[in-house]
């Protein structure tokens, strides 16, 4: 990557991302910080992103996401001095090998993608960070309580289900196998179902300022687990309506300030473990997904090492980002700001991998 970077004109970098997920936020933030922007877009979505031409300087149009790593597209990105921002859909769309191997500088920690692709490796990292997590089970372990069965890949909770016993786990998995949602039982992770309220913390680690910022918090709005509470309990029970966890949007949240101390502590622990195990460690945005119970215990059931869609709530800044920046600072803009600072101090290699 350092070879590719050497050929770059650092005074003329552009910010590129796949046109999806949080791309509009990323382009908006990049523009505010004075960067050119590149939308990598599939043909069917081009019309939509053309509505935001004022945020996009170049379009690279693909027949399908699989074309991202083709020589032609990589050369084009390099000729635009492009720095790629990986968002929550990046690996899901282009596949792990392309995501990890692309010869374009990435604003973020490339090494983390492989860890993120493995649910067990992910939870192990959290555990070694000293962050509390739910109990974990494999398919044949003895299940003692309510559990959630999670299928691999970032498909927004599709196919997840809850179960009360090994029999229910196996029954649910057989169904998903026949629907083609999984290839084998080994792919799934089973977690203790945490009772409490969900809260998703958005962080930004700045290698330039050497600090962890809490940029926002959100709640995911999920169908139909969030819809079931609109029905009387007896109806849910009589019709055996089981919750599903398909994400349809995000809702803003501010936390009791006393919880915020723990949130920041977890963020710092996460940065430390990645520095130790995946040097140089996480760069830029990451998210810890938690459930907070009625004794204020915060357990983290999942993380994302990239910008999450919940940050789209705060394109004009969040109640937390104002505390650090005193100006509208989205996560997209914060990424561009970090790159700008790295260029200013002559240390781009600290933020690009
Ligand atoms: P995930 O794919 O890990 O982000 O999970 C999707 C959704 O499933 C979350 O947003 C939660 O609503 C729910 N969920 C996942 N893991 C747990 C857990 N251990 N306990 C309770 N709810 C969970």
XYZ file of C-alpha atoms and ligand atoms in Angstrom:
376
model
C 0.000 0.000 0.000
C 2.865 2.369 0.722
C 3.898 1.963 -2.927
C 0.434 3.003 -4.122
C 0.478 5.919 -1.696
C 3.834 7.109 -3.006
C 2.261 7.580 -6.419
C -0.532 9.696 -4.914
C -0.745 13.470 -4.924
C -1.528 14.025 -1.238
C -2.634 17.578 -1.887
C -5.344 16.278 -4.190
C -6.884 13.238 -2.487
C -10.464 12.238 -3.091
C -12.762 10.245 -0.840
C -14.458 7.225 -2.394
C -17.079 4.851 -1.097
C -19.672 2.366 -2.342
C -22.929 4.211 -3.039
C -25.057 2.638 -0.315
C -25.397 2.472 3.495
C -23.908 5.789 4.765
C -22.454 7.039 1.488
C -24.423 10.288 1.384
C -23.228 11.168 4.862
C -19.632 10.341 3.869
C -19.815 12.480 0.713
C -21.448 15.332 2.591
C -18.729 15.274 5.260
C -15.930 14.968 2.714
C -17.217 18.021 0.854
C -17.374 20.081 4.051
C -13.712 19.258 4.635
C -12.769 20.242 1.087
C -12.234 16.814 -0.523
C -13.363 15.636 -3.943
C -15.691 12.640 -3.793
C -16.091 9.450 -5.820
C -19.273 7.381 -5.799
C -18.755 3.766 -6.799
C -22.239 2.854 -7.893
C -24.102 -0.026 -9.503
C -26.090 0.786 -12.657
C -29.478 0.315 -11.010
C -28.765 2.882 -8.295
C -27.131 5.515 -10.464
C -30.354 7.504 -10.983
C -30.782 7.834 -7.216
C -27.272 9.072 -6.523
C -27.479 11.479 -9.463
C -29.995 13.350 -7.360
C -27.060 14.212 -5.089
C -24.665 15.385 -7.807
C -23.760 18.402 -5.705
C -22.061 15.998 -3.257
C -20.353 13.785 -5.848
C -17.524 14.736 -8.197
C -16.989 11.401 -9.963
C -19.153 8.384 -10.582
C -17.616 4.985 -11.224
C -20.458 2.852 -12.553
C -20.274 -0.929 -12.074
C -22.289 -3.804 -13.548
C -22.197 -5.380 -10.098
C -20.289 -4.909 -6.834
C -18.054 -7.829 -7.782
C -16.353 -5.517 -10.317
C -14.796 -3.327 -7.630
C -11.484 -5.192 -7.615
C -11.171 -5.353 -11.411
C -7.980 -3.832 -12.747
C -9.897 -1.138 -14.592
C -11.768 0.101 -11.513
C -8.711 -0.044 -9.244
C -6.654 1.941 -11.810
C -9.417 4.513 -12.076
C -9.549 4.914 -8.293
C -5.777 5.260 -8.114
C -5.783 7.873 -10.872
C -8.236 9.901 -8.796
C -5.923 9.640 -5.734
C -8.825 7.939 -4.056
C -8.951 6.885 -0.435
C -11.645 4.294 0.177
C -13.970 4.493 3.161
C -15.330 1.049 4.088
C -18.840 1.266 5.516
C -21.095 -1.369 7.082
C -22.085 -2.927 3.712
C -18.608 -2.926 2.152
C -17.498 -6.493 2.931
C -21.014 -7.874 2.460
C -21.170 -6.414 -1.066
C -17.703 -7.062 -2.465
C -16.667 -10.168 -0.507
C -13.872 -10.547 1.994
C -11.026 -11.190 -0.451
C -11.663 -8.090 -2.528
C -12.468 -5.950 0.545
C -9.186 -6.899 2.154
C -6.970 -7.090 -0.895
C -7.972 -4.027 -2.918
C -4.955 -1.971 -3.939
C -6.454 1.322 -2.922
C -5.628 2.978 0.422
C -8.318 2.403 3.019
C -9.183 4.925 5.710
C -9.551 2.364 8.487
C -8.021 -0.902 9.679
C -8.016 -3.391 6.804
C -6.974 -6.296 9.079
C -10.157 -6.014 11.074
C -12.395 -7.161 8.168
C -11.323 -10.795 8.549
C -11.977 -10.759 12.286
C -15.376 -9.170 11.679
C -16.291 -11.920 9.231
C -15.972 -14.540 11.992
C -18.581 -14.249 14.746
C -16.472 -16.262 17.186
C -13.313 -14.270 16.586
C -15.315 -11.093 17.113
C -16.732 -12.113 20.450
C -13.304 -13.372 21.529
C -11.810 -9.965 20.842
C -14.466 -8.267 22.982
C -13.900 -10.765 25.762
C -10.149 -10.232 25.770
C -10.767 -6.496 25.837
C -12.480 -7.027 29.190
C -15.870 -5.935 27.849
C -18.831 -7.919 29.297
C -20.561 -10.100 26.677
C -23.529 -12.537 26.754
C -23.019 -16.278 27.255
C -22.123 -18.006 23.968
C -23.156 -21.471 22.789
C -22.579 -23.774 19.848
C -25.384 -25.900 18.404
C -24.818 -28.972 20.558
C -24.072 -27.187 23.842
C -26.640 -27.492 26.581
C -28.841 -24.428 26.384
C -30.077 -23.143 29.734
C -32.413 -20.217 29.104
C -33.608 -17.955 26.345
C -31.165 -17.642 23.434
C -30.906 -15.841 20.114
C -29.594 -17.797 17.140
C -27.559 -15.647 14.783
C -26.762 -16.426 11.178
C -23.465 -15.306 9.656
C -22.922 -12.183 7.521
C -24.217 -8.645 7.934
C -27.693 -9.145 6.538
C -29.405 -6.850 9.004
C -30.572 -9.583 11.359
C -32.283 -11.635 8.614
C -33.129 -15.184 9.674
C -32.264 -14.710 13.364
C -34.616 -16.388 15.825
C -35.057 -16.981 19.504
C -35.215 -20.411 21.126
C -35.664 -21.934 24.560
C -34.037 -25.327 24.097
C -31.688 -27.365 21.931
C -34.719 -28.849 20.157
C -35.997 -25.396 19.183
C -32.527 -24.409 17.990
C -32.227 -27.469 15.758
C -35.791 -27.117 14.463
C -35.203 -23.448 13.523
C -31.873 -24.219 11.894
C -33.271 -27.049 9.782
C -35.820 -24.617 8.394
C -33.134 -22.057 7.575
C -30.982 -24.726 5.974
C -33.873 -25.700 3.695
C -34.440 -22.031 2.848
C -30.779 -21.698 1.863
C -30.080 -19.094 4.542
C -27.223 -21.192 5.933
C -25.019 -23.941 4.522
C -24.278 -25.750 7.771
C -25.086 -25.591 11.479
C -21.457 -24.690 12.235
C -21.932 -21.224 10.780
C -24.284 -19.999 13.470
C -23.613 -18.412 16.813
C -26.009 -18.802 19.691
C -26.067 -16.143 22.392
C -27.872 -15.738 25.665
C -30.805 -13.424 24.864
C -30.112 -10.280 26.865
C -33.108 -8.738 28.593
C -33.026 -4.949 28.810
C -32.965 -2.164 26.250
C -30.687 -2.054 23.221
C -28.250 0.848 22.777
C -25.634 1.176 20.030
C -22.635 3.379 20.744
C -20.821 5.141 17.898
C -17.159 5.828 18.524
C -14.281 7.378 16.661
C -10.693 6.600 17.493
C -8.280 9.222 16.305
C -4.691 8.014 15.909
C -3.766 11.640 15.207
C -5.230 13.127 18.406
C -4.811 9.821 20.254
C -8.292 9.902 21.733
C -11.553 7.983 21.659
C -14.602 10.131 20.953
C -18.208 9.054 21.562
C -19.935 10.555 18.531
C -23.474 9.314 19.075
C -25.868 6.642 20.278
C -28.827 5.065 18.515
C -31.448 2.357 18.823
C -32.266 0.096 15.917
C -35.857 -0.175 14.850
C -36.374 -3.832 14.055
C -39.243 -5.688 12.482
C -41.034 -7.303 14.056
C -39.510 -7.396 17.542
C -40.302 -3.692 17.982
C -43.740 -4.092 16.463
C -44.863 -6.922 18.724
C -45.080 -4.603 21.721
C -47.965 -2.809 19.976
C -50.089 -5.899 20.448
C -51.542 -7.136 23.735
C -49.417 -9.862 25.292
C -52.278 -12.421 25.050
C -52.481 -11.975 21.260
C -48.723 -12.468 20.822
C -48.929 -15.548 22.983
C -52.112 -17.039 21.467
C -50.902 -16.646 17.889
C -47.351 -17.728 18.841
C -45.905 -14.613 17.209
C -42.150 -14.968 17.333
C -39.887 -11.934 17.176
C -37.624 -11.391 14.177
C -34.799 -8.847 14.004
C -34.762 -7.270 10.555
C -33.394 -3.728 10.782
C -35.571 -1.108 9.109
C -34.159 2.095 10.558
C -32.565 3.873 13.490
C -33.846 6.036 16.321
C -31.717 8.605 18.209
C -30.881 8.134 21.865
C -29.151 10.111 24.590
C -27.989 8.225 27.649
C -27.983 9.021 31.320
C -24.644 10.710 31.807
C -23.701 8.158 34.449
C -23.881 5.396 31.806
C -21.636 7.383 29.499
C -18.602 6.723 31.712
C -18.961 3.003 31.073
C -19.525 3.602 27.370
C -16.280 5.523 27.043
C -14.435 2.963 29.168
C -15.584 0.157 26.830
C -14.532 2.201 23.783
C -11.051 2.705 25.208
C -10.779 -1.000 26.035
C -11.763 -1.896 22.490
C -9.104 0.402 21.033
C -6.487 -1.067 23.373
C -7.218 -4.683 22.476
C -7.062 -3.939 18.734
C -3.768 -2.091 19.197
C -2.368 -5.120 20.979
C -3.741 -7.871 18.746
C -4.145 -6.157 15.381
C -1.518 -3.419 15.300
C -1.721 -0.483 14.642
C -5.278 -0.983 15.972
C -8.668 0.334 14.958
C -8.659 3.585 12.984
C -11.671 5.897 12.919
C -15.263 4.777 13.461
C -16.470 1.675 15.266
C -19.641 0.703 17.081
C -20.400 -1.431 20.124
C -23.906 -2.903 20.179
C -25.255 -3.452 23.657
C -28.184 -4.251 25.849
C -28.478 -2.316 29.122
C -30.396 -4.027 31.917
C -32.228 -2.606 34.914
C -29.126 -2.713 37.110
C -27.357 -0.566 34.524
C -25.222 -3.458 33.444
C -24.066 -2.985 29.861
C -23.311 -6.135 27.839
C -21.986 -5.971 24.298
C -23.315 -8.599 21.893
C -21.721 -7.370 18.678
C -19.346 -4.763 17.220
C -18.699 -3.160 13.895
C -15.244 -1.879 13.017
C -16.596 0.568 10.469
C -19.066 3.433 10.146
C -22.550 2.126 11.050
C -25.860 3.216 9.516
C -27.064 4.611 12.859
C -24.651 7.522 12.359
C -26.897 8.709 9.495
C -29.071 10.208 12.216
C -26.417 12.775 12.961
C -25.425 14.282 9.620
C -25.640 17.659 11.333
C -23.803 16.469 14.450
C -25.062 14.705 17.578
C -25.493 15.931 21.171
C -22.147 14.225 21.870
C -20.138 15.283 18.845
C -20.821 18.924 19.780
C -18.979 18.371 23.054
C -15.767 17.622 21.193
C -16.068 19.828 18.147
C -18.531 22.665 18.784
C -19.564 22.487 15.143
C -21.775 20.067 13.195
C -19.634 16.910 13.046
C -21.053 13.747 11.537
C -19.000 10.544 11.550
C -18.576 11.009 7.785
C -17.177 14.488 8.306
C -15.040 13.261 11.212
C -13.406 10.730 8.878
C -12.572 13.480 6.398
C -11.323 15.697 9.232
C -8.983 12.947 10.398
C -7.577 12.572 6.903
C -7.146 16.329 6.675
C -5.273 16.415 9.998
C -3.084 13.493 8.907
C -2.165 15.341 5.708
C -1.475 18.544 7.664
C 0.923 16.775 10.044
C 2.493 14.666 7.277
C 1.426 11.343 8.812
C -1.119 9.842 6.393
C 0.283 6.363 7.051
C -1.206 6.619 10.549
C -4.749 6.558 9.193
C -4.461 4.662 5.910
C -3.883 0.912 5.572
P -26.755 -8.208 15.306
O -26.770 -8.819 13.936
O -25.778 -8.874 16.216
O -26.528 -6.725 15.209
O -28.203 -8.436 15.932
C -29.391 -7.985 15.329
C -30.393 -7.673 16.409
O -30.691 -8.841 17.189
C -29.919 -6.669 17.436
O -30.072 -5.347 17.009
C -30.775 -6.998 18.647
O -32.074 -6.478 18.571
C -30.888 -8.484 18.560
N -29.838 -9.156 19.364
C -28.667 -9.630 18.905
N -27.964 -10.247 19.879
C -28.724 -10.156 20.993
C -28.586 -10.642 22.333
N -27.525 -11.356 22.719
N -29.589 -10.387 23.215
C -30.696 -9.686 22.827
N -30.890 -9.230 21.585
C -29.938 -9.462 20.662
